[in-house]
Amino acid sequence: MTDERTDARGGLGIACSNLRMHYGKTQALDGLDLAVEPGVAMGLVGRNGAGKSTLFRILLGMELPDAGTVKRLPRQLDDRSFLARTGYVPDQLSVYDWMTVGSAIEYVGKLQPRFDSRWSDTLVVDLGLDRTKKVTALSRGMQARLAFVLGLSHRPELLLLDEPLLGVDAVSHDAIPAILARMRSEIGSAMLVASHSLGDLARFTDRIAFMEAGRVVEECATDDLVSQTKRLVLRPEPVAFALPPETIHVTKADGAIVVTVRDFTGDLLERVRATLPNGSIDVIDLTIAEACTDRMRAMEVRA
Amino acid sequence: MTAAGTPSGTPIGLVLDADSTVPIFRQIVDGLRASIARGSVATGHLLPSVRVLAEELGVNPNTVQKAFSELEREGLVASERGRGMIVLGGTRQSAKAAGEDAVLARLADAVRHSRAVGLSDERFEALLKRAKKLAGEARREGDST
């Protein structure tokens, strides 16, 4: 037992099961299963059109799915109480042009039954916002900070973040992760974060789910994604060679075959070595961006 | 109440690179171990709390917790009820040794990588020199921000 518990104190989670949603001829969600346990931060990675925004709209109660269920964990809340405990930070701030930072916060405060004005004040100060400024006069980075204040002022137990740091300047980029870390330590909030910025996901998340064509095709621990996805450089290029089952991607590069594998272990390396008695094998570590890119390529092939 | 984020790093000088091939968890373990080895956090003193460190680094608190557990397993720190993680006596040398092992492992990876892309060992030495220069410049730039 450790002294400082960072896990959930009664926080919310969600379990989506077999969600289906179509618009016209487009099948936006095609049997999506995804569980975010209380206190867990889940990253959502997928190309544009993979169904991420549709999933967010359903979780926010803005749309009803054609089929499937969303279960709230650990307690079954009605829609209203669930949404009152959910915080949403969109990639685009949507408030009226005439509003100032202060009036936008006040406006949201009136709509949000669990609005916590002291916490909201803390966020405004920590994120360095000026209440008197007009929203239209804010820089992209400041608008993103305001979106966080509006989305988090009611101390939500579940955070839904859609590209939260898109186009954000370096200074805001430092301030926002600190706020997220604080939400997680103090409230034990669970998070679902869609982002193309994989480095950010490496910082915030416990797990990453990959979406493709309306489903979650894979889910793994963020640390494992970086430490257990490797590229094996087989040299010289083997004539006949059976790929290990852990293979997710293969390319040729002058005189060598480069095999990206998941779940890398010493045992896997020995198995590959045994099949290539005369060749050399080099193991290359990957960044999170490289590890994700190779996985996405593999999904493209499968799709 | 703590300030939200210190761009120049933490008091113990931990700087993370989210786009590295080294997982964030591993970077935190290595960074804290190095602080202990340097004596930045002395024997009998406490590491920053999970909450403070997670906020300062802008990372997942669970990851910091995991890093603390790893240091505890290595015998460098011990969890003291109600206080936090305390740096154990006589650990400076072992932290140094463990730190050297970690650097060695990474250099070995770099050598393998260099050979994999067909560079000679002489070329690798030249690149290592350049890397040291590059790291020196990055550090100076980091100091000025």
Coordinates of C-alpha atoms in Angstrom, one line a residue:
Chain A
M1 CA 0.0 0.0 0.0
T2 CA 1.2 3.4 -0.8
D3 CA 0.6 6.6 1.1
E4 CA -0.8 8.6 -1.7
R5 CA -3.7 7.0 -3.6
T6 CA -4.1 8.4 -7.1
D7 CA -6.9 6.0 -8.0
A8 CA -10.5 6.8 -8.2
R9 CA -12.5 7.9 -5.2
G10 CA -15.9 6.9 -6.6
G11 CA -15.2 8.4 -10.0
L12 CA -17.2 7.6 -13.1
G13 CA -16.4 5.2 -15.9
I14 CA -18.2 4.0 -19.0
A15 CA -18.6 0.8 -20.8
C16 CA -19.8 1.0 -24.4
S17 CA -21.0 -2.2 -25.9
N18 CA -21.7 -2.9 -29.6
L19 CA -22.5 0.7 -30.5
R20 CA -23.8 1.2 -34.0
M21 CA -24.6 4.5 -35.7
H22 CA -25.1 5.5 -39.3
Y23 CA -25.6 8.7 -41.2
G24 CA -27.1 8.1 -44.6
K25 CA -24.9 5.5 -46.2
T26 CA -22.0 6.0 -43.8
Q27 CA -21.6 3.6 -41.0
A28 CA -19.9 5.8 -38.4
L29 CA -19.9 3.3 -35.6
D30 CA -19.9 -0.4 -36.5
G31 CA -20.1 -2.4 -33.3
L32 CA -17.9 -0.4 -31.0
D33 CA -16.8 -1.8 -27.7
L34 CA -14.9 0.3 -25.3
A35 CA -14.6 0.4 -21.5
V36 CA -13.0 3.2 -19.5
E37 CA -12.8 2.1 -15.9
P38 CA -13.2 4.7 -13.2
G39 CA -9.9 6.6 -12.7
V40 CA -8.4 5.4 -15.9
A41 CA -7.1 7.8 -18.6
M42 CA -7.8 6.3 -22.1
G43 CA -6.4 7.7 -25.3
L44 CA -8.3 7.4 -28.5
V45 CA -6.2 7.2 -31.7
G46 CA -7.6 6.9 -35.2
R47 CA -7.7 8.6 -38.5
N48 CA -10.2 11.3 -39.3
G49 CA -13.5 9.6 -40.0
A50 CA -12.8 6.6 -37.7
G51 CA -15.8 7.5 -35.6
K52 CA -14.3 9.4 -32.7
S53 CA -16.6 12.5 -32.9
T54 CA -19.7 10.3 -33.2
L55 CA -18.6 8.4 -30.1
F56 CA -18.2 11.7 -28.2
R57 CA -21.6 12.9 -29.3
I58 CA -23.3 9.7 -28.1
L59 CA -21.5 9.9 -24.7
L60 CA -22.6 13.5 -24.3
G61 CA -26.2 12.5 -24.9
M62 CA -26.3 14.7 -28.1
E63 CA -27.3 11.7 -30.2
L64 CA -28.8 8.3 -29.7
P65 CA -27.1 5.3 -31.2
D66 CA -28.9 3.0 -33.7
A67 CA -28.0 0.1 -31.5
G68 CA -25.8 -0.8 -28.5
T69 CA -25.5 0.4 -24.9
V70 CA -23.5 2.9 -22.8
K71 CA -23.3 1.7 -19.2
R72 CA -22.1 4.1 -16.5
L73 CA -19.6 2.7 -14.0
P74 CA -19.6 1.9 -11.2
R75 CA -23.1 3.2 -10.4
Q76 CA -25.9 3.3 -12.8
L77 CA -26.9 7.0 -13.0
D78 CA -29.7 8.5 -15.0
D79 CA -28.7 10.6 -18.1
R80 CA -29.0 13.9 -16.3
S81 CA -26.8 13.1 -13.3
F82 CA -24.3 11.4 -15.5
L83 CA -23.9 14.4 -17.8
A84 CA -23.7 16.7 -14.8
R85 CA -20.6 14.8 -13.7
T86 CA -19.1 14.7 -17.2
G87 CA -16.8 17.4 -18.5
Y88 CA -16.4 18.0 -22.2
V89 CA -13.6 20.0 -23.8
P90 CA -14.1 20.4 -27.6
D91 CA -11.4 21.3 -30.1
Q92 CA -13.3 24.4 -31.0
L93 CA -14.6 26.8 -28.4
S94 CA -18.3 27.5 -29.0
V95 CA -19.5 30.6 -27.1
Y96 CA -21.2 33.8 -28.2
D97 CA -18.9 36.4 -29.9
W98 CA -20.1 39.2 -27.6
M99 CA -19.1 37.4 -24.4
T100 CA -16.1 38.2 -22.3
V101 CA -14.1 35.4 -20.5
G102 CA -16.0 36.3 -17.3
S103 CA -19.5 36.3 -18.8
A104 CA -18.8 33.0 -20.7
I105 CA -17.9 31.4 -17.4
E106 CA -20.9 32.9 -15.7
Y107 CA -23.2 31.6 -18.5
V108 CA -21.9 28.1 -18.2
G109 CA -22.1 28.3 -14.4
K110 CA -25.8 29.0 -14.7
L111 CA -26.4 26.0 -17.0
Q112 CA -24.2 23.6 -14.9
P113 CA -25.9 22.4 -11.7
R114 CA -22.6 21.2 -10.1
F115 CA -20.6 24.4 -11.0
D116 CA -17.9 25.1 -8.4
S117 CA -17.1 28.7 -8.5
R118 CA -14.0 28.4 -6.2
W119 CA -12.5 25.7 -8.4
S120 CA -13.4 27.7 -11.5
D121 CA -11.5 30.7 -10.0
T122 CA -8.5 28.5 -9.4
L123 CA -8.5 27.4 -13.0
V124 CA -8.8 30.9 -14.3
V125 CA -5.8 32.0 -12.2
D126 CA -3.7 28.9 -12.9
L127 CA -4.3 29.2 -16.6
G128 CA -3.6 32.9 -16.6
L129 CA -6.9 34.1 -18.1
D130 CA -8.1 37.7 -18.0
R131 CA -11.9 37.8 -17.2
T132 CA -12.4 41.2 -18.9
K133 CA -11.1 40.1 -22.3
K134 CA -13.6 39.5 -25.1
V135 CA -13.6 35.9 -26.3
T136 CA -13.0 37.0 -29.9
A137 CA -9.9 38.8 -28.9
L138 CA -8.3 35.7 -27.4
S139 CA -5.4 33.8 -29.1
R140 CA -5.9 30.2 -30.1
G141 CA -4.0 29.1 -27.0
M142 CA -6.0 31.3 -24.7
Q143 CA -9.3 30.0 -26.3
A144 CA -8.1 26.5 -25.6
R145 CA -7.5 27.4 -21.9
L146 CA -11.0 28.9 -21.7
A147 CA -12.4 25.7 -23.1
F148 CA -10.8 23.9 -20.3
V149 CA -12.2 26.3 -17.7
L150 CA -15.7 25.9 -19.1
G151 CA -15.4 22.1 -19.4
L152 CA -13.9 21.5 -16.0
S153 CA -15.4 24.1 -13.6
H154 CA -17.9 21.5 -12.2
R155 CA -15.1 19.2 -11.1
P156 CA -16.2 16.4 -13.5
E157 CA -15.6 12.8 -12.6
L158 CA -15.3 11.9 -16.3
L159 CA -13.5 14.1 -18.8
L160 CA -14.1 13.8 -22.5
L161 CA -11.4 15.7 -24.4
D162 CA -11.5 16.1 -28.2
E163 CA -8.1 17.2 -29.5
P164 CA -7.6 19.4 -26.4
L165 CA -4.2 20.7 -27.4
L166 CA -4.7 21.2 -31.1
G167 CA -2.9 24.3 -32.3
V168 CA -2.1 25.3 -28.8
D169 CA 1.1 27.4 -28.1
A170 CA 4.0 26.1 -26.0
V171 CA 3.1 28.0 -22.8
S172 CA -0.5 26.8 -22.7
H173 CA 0.8 23.4 -23.6
D174 CA 2.7 23.4 -20.3
A175 CA -0.2 24.8 -18.2
I176 CA -2.9 22.4 -19.4
P177 CA -1.3 19.0 -18.6
A178 CA -0.7 20.3 -15.0
I179 CA -4.4 20.9 -14.6
L180 CA -5.3 17.5 -16.0
A181 CA -2.8 15.9 -13.6
R182 CA -4.4 17.8 -10.7
M183 CA -7.9 16.7 -11.7
R184 CA -6.8 13.1 -11.7
S185 CA -5.0 13.4 -8.3
E186 CA -7.7 15.3 -6.5
I187 CA -10.9 14.0 -8.0
G188 CA -9.8 10.7 -9.6
S189 CA -11.4 11.7 -12.8
A190 CA -11.4 9.2 -15.6
M191 CA -10.5 10.6 -19.1
L192 CA -11.2 9.8 -22.7
V193 CA -8.9 11.8 -24.9
A194 CA -8.9 11.8 -28.7
S195 CA -5.7 13.2 -30.1
H196 CA -3.4 13.1 -33.0
S197 CA -0.7 14.4 -30.8
L198 CA 0.7 11.0 -29.7
G199 CA 3.4 12.6 -27.5
D200 CA 0.6 14.2 -25.4
L201 CA -1.1 10.8 -25.1
A202 CA 2.1 9.3 -23.9
R203 CA 2.1 11.8 -21.1
F204 CA -1.5 11.7 -19.9
T205 CA -2.9 8.2 -20.6
D206 CA -2.8 4.8 -19.0
R207 CA -4.1 3.1 -22.0
I208 CA -4.6 3.7 -25.7
A209 CA -7.5 2.4 -27.9
F210 CA -7.1 2.3 -31.7
M211 CA -10.2 3.1 -33.7
E212 CA -10.7 2.1 -37.3
A213 CA -13.9 2.1 -39.4
G214 CA -16.2 2.6 -36.4
R215 CA -14.7 0.1 -34.0
V216 CA -12.0 -0.3 -31.5
V217 CA -9.6 -2.7 -33.1
E218 CA -7.0 -2.8 -30.4
E219 CA -6.4 -1.5 -26.9
C220 CA -3.2 -1.6 -24.8
A221 CA -1.3 0.0 -21.9
T222 CA 0.5 3.2 -23.1
D223 CA 3.9 2.2 -21.6
D224 CA 3.7 -1.2 -23.2
L225 CA 3.0 0.4 -26.6
V226 CA 6.3 2.2 -26.4
S227 CA 8.4 -0.5 -24.7
Q228 CA 7.1 -3.6 -26.4
T229 CA 6.7 -2.4 -30.0
K230 CA 10.0 -2.9 -31.8
R231 CA 11.4 -3.0 -35.3
L232 CA 13.6 -6.0 -36.1
V233 CA 16.1 -5.3 -38.9
L234 CA 16.9 -8.7 -40.6
R235 CA 20.0 -8.5 -42.7
P236 CA 20.8 -9.8 -45.3
E237 CA 17.2 -9.9 -46.7
P238 CA 16.1 -13.5 -46.0
V239 CA 15.0 -15.6 -49.0
A240 CA 12.3 -17.5 -47.2
F241 CA 11.1 -16.5 -43.8
A242 CA 8.1 -17.2 -41.7
L243 CA 6.9 -14.0 -40.0
P244 CA 6.3 -14.4 -36.2
P245 CA 2.6 -14.1 -35.2
E246 CA 3.4 -10.8 -33.3
T247 CA 4.2 -9.1 -36.7
I248 CA 2.2 -5.9 -37.3
H249 CA 4.1 -4.4 -40.3
V250 CA 6.8 -5.3 -42.8
T251 CA 8.9 -3.2 -45.1
K252 CA 12.0 -3.7 -47.2
A253 CA 14.9 -1.3 -46.9
D254 CA 18.1 -1.7 -49.0
G255 CA 19.2 -5.3 -48.4
A256 CA 17.2 -5.8 -45.2
I257 CA 13.7 -6.6 -44.1
V258 CA 12.2 -4.5 -41.3
V259 CA 9.6 -6.3 -39.3
T260 CA 7.6 -4.3 -36.7
V261 CA 6.4 -6.6 -33.9
R262 CA 4.2 -6.1 -30.9
D263 CA 4.7 -7.8 -27.5
F264 CA 8.4 -7.9 -27.9
T265 CA 10.3 -10.3 -25.6
G266 CA 13.7 -12.0 -25.5
D267 CA 11.8 -15.2 -26.4
L268 CA 10.4 -13.7 -29.6
L269 CA 13.9 -12.6 -30.6
E270 CA 15.3 -16.1 -30.0
R271 CA 12.5 -17.6 -32.1
V272 CA 13.3 -15.2 -35.0
R273 CA 17.0 -15.8 -34.6
A274 CA 16.5 -19.6 -34.8
T275 CA 14.9 -19.2 -38.2
L276 CA 17.8 -17.1 -39.5
P277 CA 21.0 -18.8 -38.5
N278 CA 23.2 -16.9 -40.9
G279 CA 21.7 -13.4 -40.7
S280 CA 22.0 -10.5 -38.3
I281 CA 19.1 -9.1 -36.4
D282 CA 19.0 -5.6 -34.9
V283 CA 16.3 -4.5 -32.5
I284 CA 15.3 -0.9 -32.8
D285 CA 13.3 1.0 -30.1
L286 CA 10.4 3.2 -31.3
T287 CA 8.8 6.4 -30.2
I288 CA 5.1 6.4 -29.4
A289 CA 4.5 8.1 -32.8
E290 CA 6.4 5.4 -34.7
A291 CA 4.7 2.6 -32.7
C292 CA 1.3 4.0 -33.4
T293 CA 2.0 4.7 -37.1
D294 CA 3.0 1.1 -37.7
R295 CA -0.1 -0.2 -36.0
M296 CA -2.3 2.1 -38.0
R297 CA -0.7 0.9 -41.2
A298 CA -1.4 -2.7 -40.2
M299 CA -5.1 -1.7 -39.6
E300 CA -5.3 -0.1 -43.1
V301 CA -4.1 -3.4 -44.6
R302 CA -6.7 -5.4 -42.6
A303 CA -9.6 -3.0 -43.4
Chain B
M1 CA -1.6 25.4 -3.4
T2 CA 1.0 24.8 -6.1
A3 CA 1.5 26.7 -9.2
A4 CA 0.3 25.1 -12.4
G5 CA 3.4 23.9 -14.2
T6 CA 7.0 25.0 -14.1
P7 CA 8.2 25.1 -17.7
S8 CA 11.8 24.9 -16.7
G9 CA 11.4 21.5 -15.0
T10 CA 11.1 20.5 -11.4
P11 CA 13.2 21.5 -8.5
I12 CA 15.1 18.2 -8.9
G13 CA 15.7 19.0 -12.6
L14 CA 13.6 16.4 -14.3
V15 CA 12.9 17.1 -18.0
L16 CA 10.7 14.7 -20.0
D17 CA 10.7 14.1 -23.7
A18 CA 7.3 12.7 -24.8
D19 CA 8.6 11.9 -28.3
S20 CA 11.5 9.7 -27.1
T21 CA 11.9 6.0 -27.6
V22 CA 12.1 5.8 -23.8
P23 CA 8.7 5.4 -22.2
I24 CA 7.7 8.3 -19.9
F25 CA 7.6 5.9 -16.9
R26 CA 11.2 4.9 -17.6
Q27 CA 12.3 8.5 -18.0
I28 CA 10.9 9.4 -14.6
V29 CA 12.6 6.4 -13.0
D30 CA 15.9 7.4 -14.6
G31 CA 15.6 11.1 -13.8
L32 CA 14.8 10.5 -10.1
R33 CA 17.6 7.9 -9.8
A34 CA 20.0 10.5 -11.3
S35 CA 18.8 13.1 -8.7
I36 CA 19.5 10.6 -5.9
A37 CA 22.9 9.8 -7.4
R38 CA 23.8 13.5 -7.7
G39 CA 22.7 14.0 -4.1
S40 CA 20.0 16.5 -5.2
V41 CA 17.7 14.6 -2.9
A42 CA 19.8 13.7 0.1
T43 CA 19.5 10.6 2.3
G44 CA 16.6 10.9 4.7
H45 CA 14.9 13.5 2.6
L46 CA 11.5 13.0 0.8
L47 CA 10.9 12.8 -2.9
P48 CA 8.3 15.3 -4.1
S49 CA 4.8 13.7 -3.7
V50 CA 3.1 11.9 -6.5
R51 CA 0.6 14.8 -6.8
V52 CA 3.2 17.5 -7.0
L53 CA 5.5 15.7 -9.4
A54 CA 2.6 14.7 -11.7
E55 CA 1.5 18.3 -11.8
E56 CA 4.9 19.7 -12.4
L57 CA 5.7 17.3 -15.2
G58 CA 2.2 17.4 -16.6
V59 CA 1.9 13.6 -16.6
N60 CA -0.4 11.0 -15.4
P61 CA -0.2 10.5 -11.6
N62 CA -0.5 6.8 -12.1
T63 CA 2.7 6.9 -14.0
V64 CA 4.5 8.7 -11.3
Q65 CA 3.2 6.2 -8.7
K66 CA 4.5 3.4 -10.9
A67 CA 7.9 5.1 -11.1
F68 CA 8.0 5.4 -7.3
S69 CA 7.2 1.7 -6.9
E70 CA 10.1 0.9 -9.2
L71 CA 12.6 2.9 -7.2
E72 CA 11.2 1.3 -4.1
R73 CA 11.8 -2.1 -5.6
E74 CA 15.4 -1.1 -6.5
G75 CA 15.8 -0.3 -2.8
L76 CA 16.6 3.4 -3.3
V77 CA 13.6 4.8 -1.5
A78 CA 11.1 3.5 1.0
S79 CA 7.4 4.5 1.5
E80 CA 6.9 6.1 4.8
R81 CA 3.3 6.1 6.0
G82 CA 1.7 9.5 5.8
R83 CA 4.9 11.3 4.7
G84 CA 5.8 10.0 1.2
M85 CA 8.9 8.4 -0.3
I86 CA 12.0 8.8 1.7
V87 CA 15.5 8.4 0.2
L88 CA 17.3 5.6 2.0
G89 CA 20.9 5.7 3.4
G90 CA 23.9 4.5 1.4
T91 CA 21.9 4.6 -1.8
R92 CA 23.9 7.3 -3.6
Q93 CA 26.5 4.8 -4.8
S94 CA 24.0 2.2 -5.9
A95 CA 21.9 4.9 -7.6
K96 CA 25.0 5.9 -9.5
A97 CA 25.8 2.3 -10.5
A98 CA 22.2 1.7 -11.6
G99 CA 22.3 5.0 -13.5
E100 CA 25.4 3.9 -15.3
D101 CA 23.9 0.6 -16.2
A102 CA 20.9 2.4 -17.7
V103 CA 23.1 4.6 -19.8
L104 CA 25.2 1.7 -20.9
A105 CA 22.1 -0.2 -22.0
R106 CA 21.0 2.7 -24.0
L107 CA 24.4 3.2 -25.6
A108 CA 24.4 -0.5 -26.5
D109 CA 21.1 0.1 -28.2
A110 CA 22.5 3.1 -30.1
V111 CA 25.5 1.0 -31.3
R112 CA 23.1 -1.7 -32.5
H113 CA 21.0 0.9 -34.2
S114 CA 24.0 2.4 -35.8
R115 CA 25.2 -0.9 -37.2
A116 CA 21.7 -1.8 -38.3
V117 CA 21.7 1.3 -40.6
G118 CA 25.1 0.3 -41.9
L119 CA 27.4 2.9 -40.1
S120 CA 30.9 2.0 -39.2
D121 CA 32.0 2.1 -35.5
E122 CA 34.3 5.1 -36.3
R123 CA 31.4 6.9 -37.7
F124 CA 29.4 6.1 -34.6
E125 CA 32.2 7.7 -32.4
A126 CA 32.0 10.8 -34.6
L127 CA 28.3 11.0 -34.1
L128 CA 28.6 10.5 -30.4
K129 CA 30.9 13.6 -30.2
R130 CA 28.3 15.5 -32.2
A131 CA 25.5 14.3 -29.9
K132 CA 27.4 15.6 -26.9
K133 CA 27.7 19.0 -28.5
L134 CA 24.0 18.9 -29.5
A135 CA 23.0 18.0 -25.9
G136 CA 25.2 20.8 -24.6
E137 CA 23.5 23.3 -26.8
A138 CA 20.0 22.0 -25.9
R139 CA 20.8 22.4 -22.2
R140 CA 21.9 26.0 -22.7
E141 CA 18.8 26.8 -24.6
G142 CA 16.7 25.1 -22.0
D143 CA 18.3 27.2 -19.2
S144 CA 17.4 30.5 -21.0
T145 CA 13.7 29.8 -21.2

